[in-house]
PDB file of C-alpha atoms in Angstrom:
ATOM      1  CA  UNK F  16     -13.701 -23.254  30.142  1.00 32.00           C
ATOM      2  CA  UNK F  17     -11.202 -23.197  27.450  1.00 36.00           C
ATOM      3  CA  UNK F  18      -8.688 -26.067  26.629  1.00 37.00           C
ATOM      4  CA  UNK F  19      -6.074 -24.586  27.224  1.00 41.00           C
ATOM      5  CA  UNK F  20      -5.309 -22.486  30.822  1.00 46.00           C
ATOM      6  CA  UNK F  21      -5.356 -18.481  30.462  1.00 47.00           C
ATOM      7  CA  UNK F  22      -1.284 -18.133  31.253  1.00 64.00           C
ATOM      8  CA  UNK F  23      -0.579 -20.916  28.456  1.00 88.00           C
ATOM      9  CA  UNK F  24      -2.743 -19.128  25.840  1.00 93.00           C
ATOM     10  CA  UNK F  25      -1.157 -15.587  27.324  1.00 94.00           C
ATOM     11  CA  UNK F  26       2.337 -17.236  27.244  1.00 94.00           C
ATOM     12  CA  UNK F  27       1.686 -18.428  23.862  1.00 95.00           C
ATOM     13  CA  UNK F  28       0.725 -14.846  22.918  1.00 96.00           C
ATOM     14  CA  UNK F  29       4.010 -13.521  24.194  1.00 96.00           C
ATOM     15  CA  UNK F  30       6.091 -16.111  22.905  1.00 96.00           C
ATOM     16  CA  UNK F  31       4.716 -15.691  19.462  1.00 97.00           C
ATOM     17  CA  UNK F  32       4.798 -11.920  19.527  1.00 98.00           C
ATOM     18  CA  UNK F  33       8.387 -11.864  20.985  1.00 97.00           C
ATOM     19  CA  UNK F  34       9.462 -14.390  18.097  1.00 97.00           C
ATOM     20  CA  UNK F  35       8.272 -11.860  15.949  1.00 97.00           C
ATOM     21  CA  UNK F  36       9.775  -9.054  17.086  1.00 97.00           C
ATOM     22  CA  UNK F  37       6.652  -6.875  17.802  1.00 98.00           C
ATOM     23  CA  UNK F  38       6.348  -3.843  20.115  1.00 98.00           C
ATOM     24  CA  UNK F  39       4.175  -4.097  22.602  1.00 98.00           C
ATOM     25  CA  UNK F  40       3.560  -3.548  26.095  1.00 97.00           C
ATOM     26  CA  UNK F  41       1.801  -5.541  29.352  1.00 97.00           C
ATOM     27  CA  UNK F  42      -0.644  -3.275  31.075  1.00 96.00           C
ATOM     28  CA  UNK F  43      -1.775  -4.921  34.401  1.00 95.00           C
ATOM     29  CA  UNK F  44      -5.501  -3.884  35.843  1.00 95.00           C
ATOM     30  CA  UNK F  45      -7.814  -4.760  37.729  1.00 95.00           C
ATOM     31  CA  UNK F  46     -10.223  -7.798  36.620  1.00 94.00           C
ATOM     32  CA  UNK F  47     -11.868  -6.625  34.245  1.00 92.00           C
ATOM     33  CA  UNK F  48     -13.845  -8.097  30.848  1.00 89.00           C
ATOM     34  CA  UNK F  49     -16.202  -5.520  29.633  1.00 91.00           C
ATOM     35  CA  UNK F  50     -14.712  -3.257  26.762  1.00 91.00           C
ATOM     36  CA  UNK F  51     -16.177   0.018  28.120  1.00 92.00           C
ATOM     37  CA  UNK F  52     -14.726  -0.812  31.756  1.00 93.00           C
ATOM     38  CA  UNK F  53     -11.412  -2.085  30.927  1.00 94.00           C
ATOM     39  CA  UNK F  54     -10.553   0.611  28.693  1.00 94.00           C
ATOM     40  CA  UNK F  55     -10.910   2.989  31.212  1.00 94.00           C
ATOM     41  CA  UNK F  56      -8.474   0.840  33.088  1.00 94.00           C
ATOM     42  CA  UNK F  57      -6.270   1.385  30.380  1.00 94.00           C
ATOM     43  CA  UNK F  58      -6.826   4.765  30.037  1.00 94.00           C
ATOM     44  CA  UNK F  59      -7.373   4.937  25.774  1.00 95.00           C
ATOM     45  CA  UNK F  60     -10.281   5.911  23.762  1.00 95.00           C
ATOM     46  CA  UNK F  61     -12.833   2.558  23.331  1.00 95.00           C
ATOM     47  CA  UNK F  62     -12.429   2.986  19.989  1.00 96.00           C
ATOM     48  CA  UNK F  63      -8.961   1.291  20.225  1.00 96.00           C
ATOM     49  CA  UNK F  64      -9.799  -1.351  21.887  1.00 97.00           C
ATOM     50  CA  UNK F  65     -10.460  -5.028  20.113  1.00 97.00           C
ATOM     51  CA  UNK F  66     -13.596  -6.442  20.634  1.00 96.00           C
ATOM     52  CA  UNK F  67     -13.225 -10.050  19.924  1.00 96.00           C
ATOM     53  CA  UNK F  68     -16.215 -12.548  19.000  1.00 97.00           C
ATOM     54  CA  UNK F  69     -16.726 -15.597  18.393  1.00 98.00           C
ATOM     55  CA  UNK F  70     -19.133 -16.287  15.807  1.00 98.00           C
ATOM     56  CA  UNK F  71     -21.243 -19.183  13.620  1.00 98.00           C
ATOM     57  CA  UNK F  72     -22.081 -18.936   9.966  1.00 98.00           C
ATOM     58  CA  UNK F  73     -24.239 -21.522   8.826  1.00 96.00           C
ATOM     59  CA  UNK F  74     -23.587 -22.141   4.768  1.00 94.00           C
ATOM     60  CA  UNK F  75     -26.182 -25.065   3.764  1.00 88.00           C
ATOM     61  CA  UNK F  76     -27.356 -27.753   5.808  1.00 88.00           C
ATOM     62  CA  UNK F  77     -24.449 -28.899   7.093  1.00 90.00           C
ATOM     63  CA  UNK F  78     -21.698 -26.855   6.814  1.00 94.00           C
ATOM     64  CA  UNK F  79     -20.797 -24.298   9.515  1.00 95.00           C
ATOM     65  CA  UNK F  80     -17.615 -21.727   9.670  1.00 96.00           C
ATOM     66  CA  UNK F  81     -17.217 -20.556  13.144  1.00 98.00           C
ATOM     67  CA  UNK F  82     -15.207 -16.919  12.772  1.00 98.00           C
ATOM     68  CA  UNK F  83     -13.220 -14.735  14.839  1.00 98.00           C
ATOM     69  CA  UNK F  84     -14.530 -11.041  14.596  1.00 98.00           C
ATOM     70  CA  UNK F  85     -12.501  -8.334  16.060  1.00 98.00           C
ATOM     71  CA  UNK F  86     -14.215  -5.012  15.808  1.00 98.00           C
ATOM     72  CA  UNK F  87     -13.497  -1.207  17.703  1.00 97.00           C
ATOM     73  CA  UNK F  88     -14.627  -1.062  21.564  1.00 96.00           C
ATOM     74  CA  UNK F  89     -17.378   1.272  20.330  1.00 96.00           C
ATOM     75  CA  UNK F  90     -18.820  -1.106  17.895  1.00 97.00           C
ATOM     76  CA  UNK F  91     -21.416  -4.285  17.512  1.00 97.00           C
ATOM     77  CA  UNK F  92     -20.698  -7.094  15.444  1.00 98.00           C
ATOM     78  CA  UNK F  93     -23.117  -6.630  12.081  1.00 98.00           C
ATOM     79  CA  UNK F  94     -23.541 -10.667  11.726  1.00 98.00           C
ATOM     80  CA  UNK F  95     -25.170  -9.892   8.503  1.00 98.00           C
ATOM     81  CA  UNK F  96     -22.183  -8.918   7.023  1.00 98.00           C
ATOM     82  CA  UNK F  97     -19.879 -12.146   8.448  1.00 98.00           C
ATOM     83  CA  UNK F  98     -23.131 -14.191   7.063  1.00 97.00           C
ATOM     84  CA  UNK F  99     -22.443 -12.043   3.701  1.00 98.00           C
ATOM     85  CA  UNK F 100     -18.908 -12.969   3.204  1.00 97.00           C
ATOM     86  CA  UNK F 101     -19.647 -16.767   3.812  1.00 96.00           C
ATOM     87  CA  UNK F 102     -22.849 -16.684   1.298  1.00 96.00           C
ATOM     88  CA  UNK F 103     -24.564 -18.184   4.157  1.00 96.00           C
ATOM     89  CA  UNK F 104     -28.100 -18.939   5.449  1.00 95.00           C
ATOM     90  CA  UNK F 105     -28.007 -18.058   8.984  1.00 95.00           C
ATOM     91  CA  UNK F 106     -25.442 -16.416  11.448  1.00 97.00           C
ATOM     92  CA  UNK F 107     -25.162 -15.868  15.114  1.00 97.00           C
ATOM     93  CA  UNK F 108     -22.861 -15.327  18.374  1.00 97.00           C
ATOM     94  CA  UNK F 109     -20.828 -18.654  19.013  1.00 97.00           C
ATOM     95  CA  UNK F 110     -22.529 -20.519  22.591  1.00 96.00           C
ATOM     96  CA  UNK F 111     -19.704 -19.722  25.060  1.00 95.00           C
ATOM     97  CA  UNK F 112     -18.577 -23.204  25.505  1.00 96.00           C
ATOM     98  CA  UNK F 113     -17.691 -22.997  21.623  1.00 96.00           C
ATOM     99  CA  UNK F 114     -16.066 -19.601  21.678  1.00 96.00           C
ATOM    100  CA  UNK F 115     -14.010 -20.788  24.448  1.00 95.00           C
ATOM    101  CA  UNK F 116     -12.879 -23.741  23.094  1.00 96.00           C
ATOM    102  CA  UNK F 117     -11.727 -22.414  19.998  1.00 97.00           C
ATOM    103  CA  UNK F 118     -10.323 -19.041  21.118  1.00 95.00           C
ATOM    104  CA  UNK F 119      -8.755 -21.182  24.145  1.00 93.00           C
ATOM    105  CA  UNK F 120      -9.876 -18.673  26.463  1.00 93.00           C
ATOM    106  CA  UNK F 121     -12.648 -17.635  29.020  1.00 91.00           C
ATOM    107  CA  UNK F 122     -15.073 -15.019  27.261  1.00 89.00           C
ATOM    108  CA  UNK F 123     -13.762 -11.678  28.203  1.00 91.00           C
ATOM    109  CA  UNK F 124     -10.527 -12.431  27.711  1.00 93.00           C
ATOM    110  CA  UNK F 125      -9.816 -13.607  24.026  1.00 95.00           C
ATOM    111  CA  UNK F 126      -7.409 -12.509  22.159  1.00 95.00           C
ATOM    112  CA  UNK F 127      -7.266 -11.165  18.123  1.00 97.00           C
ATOM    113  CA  UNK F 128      -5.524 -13.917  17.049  1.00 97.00           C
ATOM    114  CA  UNK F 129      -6.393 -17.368  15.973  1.00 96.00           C
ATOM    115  CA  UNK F 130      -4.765 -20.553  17.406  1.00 95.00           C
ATOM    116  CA  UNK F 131      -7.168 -22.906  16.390  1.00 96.00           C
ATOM    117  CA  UNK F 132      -7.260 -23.778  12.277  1.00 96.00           C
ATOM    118  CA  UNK F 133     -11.064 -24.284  12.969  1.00 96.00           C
ATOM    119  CA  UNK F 134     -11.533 -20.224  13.601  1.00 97.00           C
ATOM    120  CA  UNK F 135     -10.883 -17.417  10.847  1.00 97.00           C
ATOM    121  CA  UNK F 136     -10.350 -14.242  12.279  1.00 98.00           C
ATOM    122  CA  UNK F 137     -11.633 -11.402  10.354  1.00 98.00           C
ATOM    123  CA  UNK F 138     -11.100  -7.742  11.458  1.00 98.00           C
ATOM    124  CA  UNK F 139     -12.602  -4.320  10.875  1.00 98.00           C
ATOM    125  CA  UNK F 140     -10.587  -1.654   9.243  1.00 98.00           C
ATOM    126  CA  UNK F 141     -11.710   0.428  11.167  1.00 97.00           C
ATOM    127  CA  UNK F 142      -9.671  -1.168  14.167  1.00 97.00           C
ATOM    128  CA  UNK F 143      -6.577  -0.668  11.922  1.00 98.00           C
ATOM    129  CA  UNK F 144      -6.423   3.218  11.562  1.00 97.00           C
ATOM    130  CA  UNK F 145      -4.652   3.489  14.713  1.00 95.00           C
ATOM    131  CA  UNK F 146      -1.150   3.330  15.427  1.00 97.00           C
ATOM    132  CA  UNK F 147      -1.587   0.676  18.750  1.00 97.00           C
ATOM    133  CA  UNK F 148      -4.555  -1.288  19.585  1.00 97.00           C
ATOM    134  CA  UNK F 149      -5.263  -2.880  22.926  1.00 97.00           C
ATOM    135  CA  UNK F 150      -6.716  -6.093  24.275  1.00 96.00           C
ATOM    136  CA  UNK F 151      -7.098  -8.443  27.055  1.00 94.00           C
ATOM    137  CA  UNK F 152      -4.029 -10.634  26.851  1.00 90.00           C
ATOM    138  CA  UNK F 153      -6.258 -14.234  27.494  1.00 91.00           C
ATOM    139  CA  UNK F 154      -6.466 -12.928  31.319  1.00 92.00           C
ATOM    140  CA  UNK F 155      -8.773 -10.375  32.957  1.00 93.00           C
ATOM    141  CA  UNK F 156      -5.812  -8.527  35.115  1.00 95.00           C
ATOM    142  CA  UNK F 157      -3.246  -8.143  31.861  1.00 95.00           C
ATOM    143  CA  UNK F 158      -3.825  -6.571  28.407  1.00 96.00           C
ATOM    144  CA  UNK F 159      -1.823  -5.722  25.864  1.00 97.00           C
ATOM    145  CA  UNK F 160      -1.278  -2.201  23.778  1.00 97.00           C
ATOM    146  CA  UNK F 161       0.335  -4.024  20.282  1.00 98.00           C
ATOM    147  CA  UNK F 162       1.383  -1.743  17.817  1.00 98.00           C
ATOM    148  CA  UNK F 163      -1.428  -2.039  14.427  1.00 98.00           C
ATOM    149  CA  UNK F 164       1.311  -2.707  12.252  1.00 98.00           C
ATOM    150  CA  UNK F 165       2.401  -5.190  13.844  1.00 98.00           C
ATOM    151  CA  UNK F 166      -0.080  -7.471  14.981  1.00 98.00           C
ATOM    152  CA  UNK F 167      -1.599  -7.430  10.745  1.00 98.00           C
ATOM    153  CA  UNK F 168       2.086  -9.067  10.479  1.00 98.00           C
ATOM    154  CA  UNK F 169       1.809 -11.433  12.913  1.00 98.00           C
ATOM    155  CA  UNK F 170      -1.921 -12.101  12.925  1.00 97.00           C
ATOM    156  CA  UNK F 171      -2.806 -11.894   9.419  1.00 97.00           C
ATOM    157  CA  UNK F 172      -6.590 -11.591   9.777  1.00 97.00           C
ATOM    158  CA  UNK F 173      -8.761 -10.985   6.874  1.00 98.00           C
ATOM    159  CA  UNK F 174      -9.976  -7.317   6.934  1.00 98.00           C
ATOM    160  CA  UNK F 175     -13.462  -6.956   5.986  1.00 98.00           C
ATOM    161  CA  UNK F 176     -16.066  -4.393   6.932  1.00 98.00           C
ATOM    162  CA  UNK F 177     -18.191  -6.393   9.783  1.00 98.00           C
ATOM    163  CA  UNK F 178     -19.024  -3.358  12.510  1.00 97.00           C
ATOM    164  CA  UNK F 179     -22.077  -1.502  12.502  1.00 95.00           C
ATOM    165  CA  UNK F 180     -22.640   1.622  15.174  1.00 90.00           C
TER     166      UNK F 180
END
């Protein structure tokens, strides 16, 4: 389980976004992790929604960068190109325990955004065409529908192409 409870990493979320001014809006559901199933919930295209994964990218024999990809509902994580960007040897989905610990939140449930300096979060472009984009808030019953603009101002992920179909 992650470090930090899901309504402290949710509150922190809020927090940070009202701080910032951004427009967004809670959307309570049912329980619900799956991308396919919660944005039906949510009523929007899957294509909107962030699909957030922890990864590992192994660069020599010791080194290891452990990154945050957010990609479109409808998408996979290509690990060969989040391995490409690190000039790495090997790359592969973060154990759970890991991913939880850094994204401080249960799997199904983490957020696009990085609160842990150990975790660089990289999105797709193809996430950012849209004028909202929606996630599970660091719970299974809430999400959030943050507007694009905003969350690349708050977030500040790297945008690299890392989806494949």
């Amino acid at each position: 389980m992650a470090t930090d409870d899901a309504d402290g990493i949710y509150g922190k979320l809020l927090s940070l976004l009202d701080e910032r001014g951004a427009a967004y809006r809670v959307i309570e559901h049912a329980p619900e992790g799956n991308s396919e199933a919660v944005s039906l919930l949510r009523g929007h295209p899957l294509g909107r929604a962030a699909k957030c994964i922890v990864t590992m990218v192994k660069v020599g024999k010791k080194e290891k960068h452990f990154v945050l990809v957010v990609v479109p509902g409808d998408k996979r994580v290509d690990l060969a190109a989040v391995k490409a960007l690190y000039g790495g040897s090997y790359a592969s989905f973060a154990s759970a325990d890991i991913a939880e610990e850094l994204a401080k939140s249960p799997s199904g449930t983490i957020l696009p955004f990085s609160f842990d300096d150990r975790l660089e979060l990289i999105v797709d472009p193809a996430l950012l065409v849209h004028p909202e984009m929606y996630f599970n808030a660091g719970r299974l019953d809430r999400s959030l529908a943050l507007s694009t603009a905003d969350f690349r101002s708050v977030a500040e992920p790297r945008v690299e192409p890392v989806s494949a179909d």
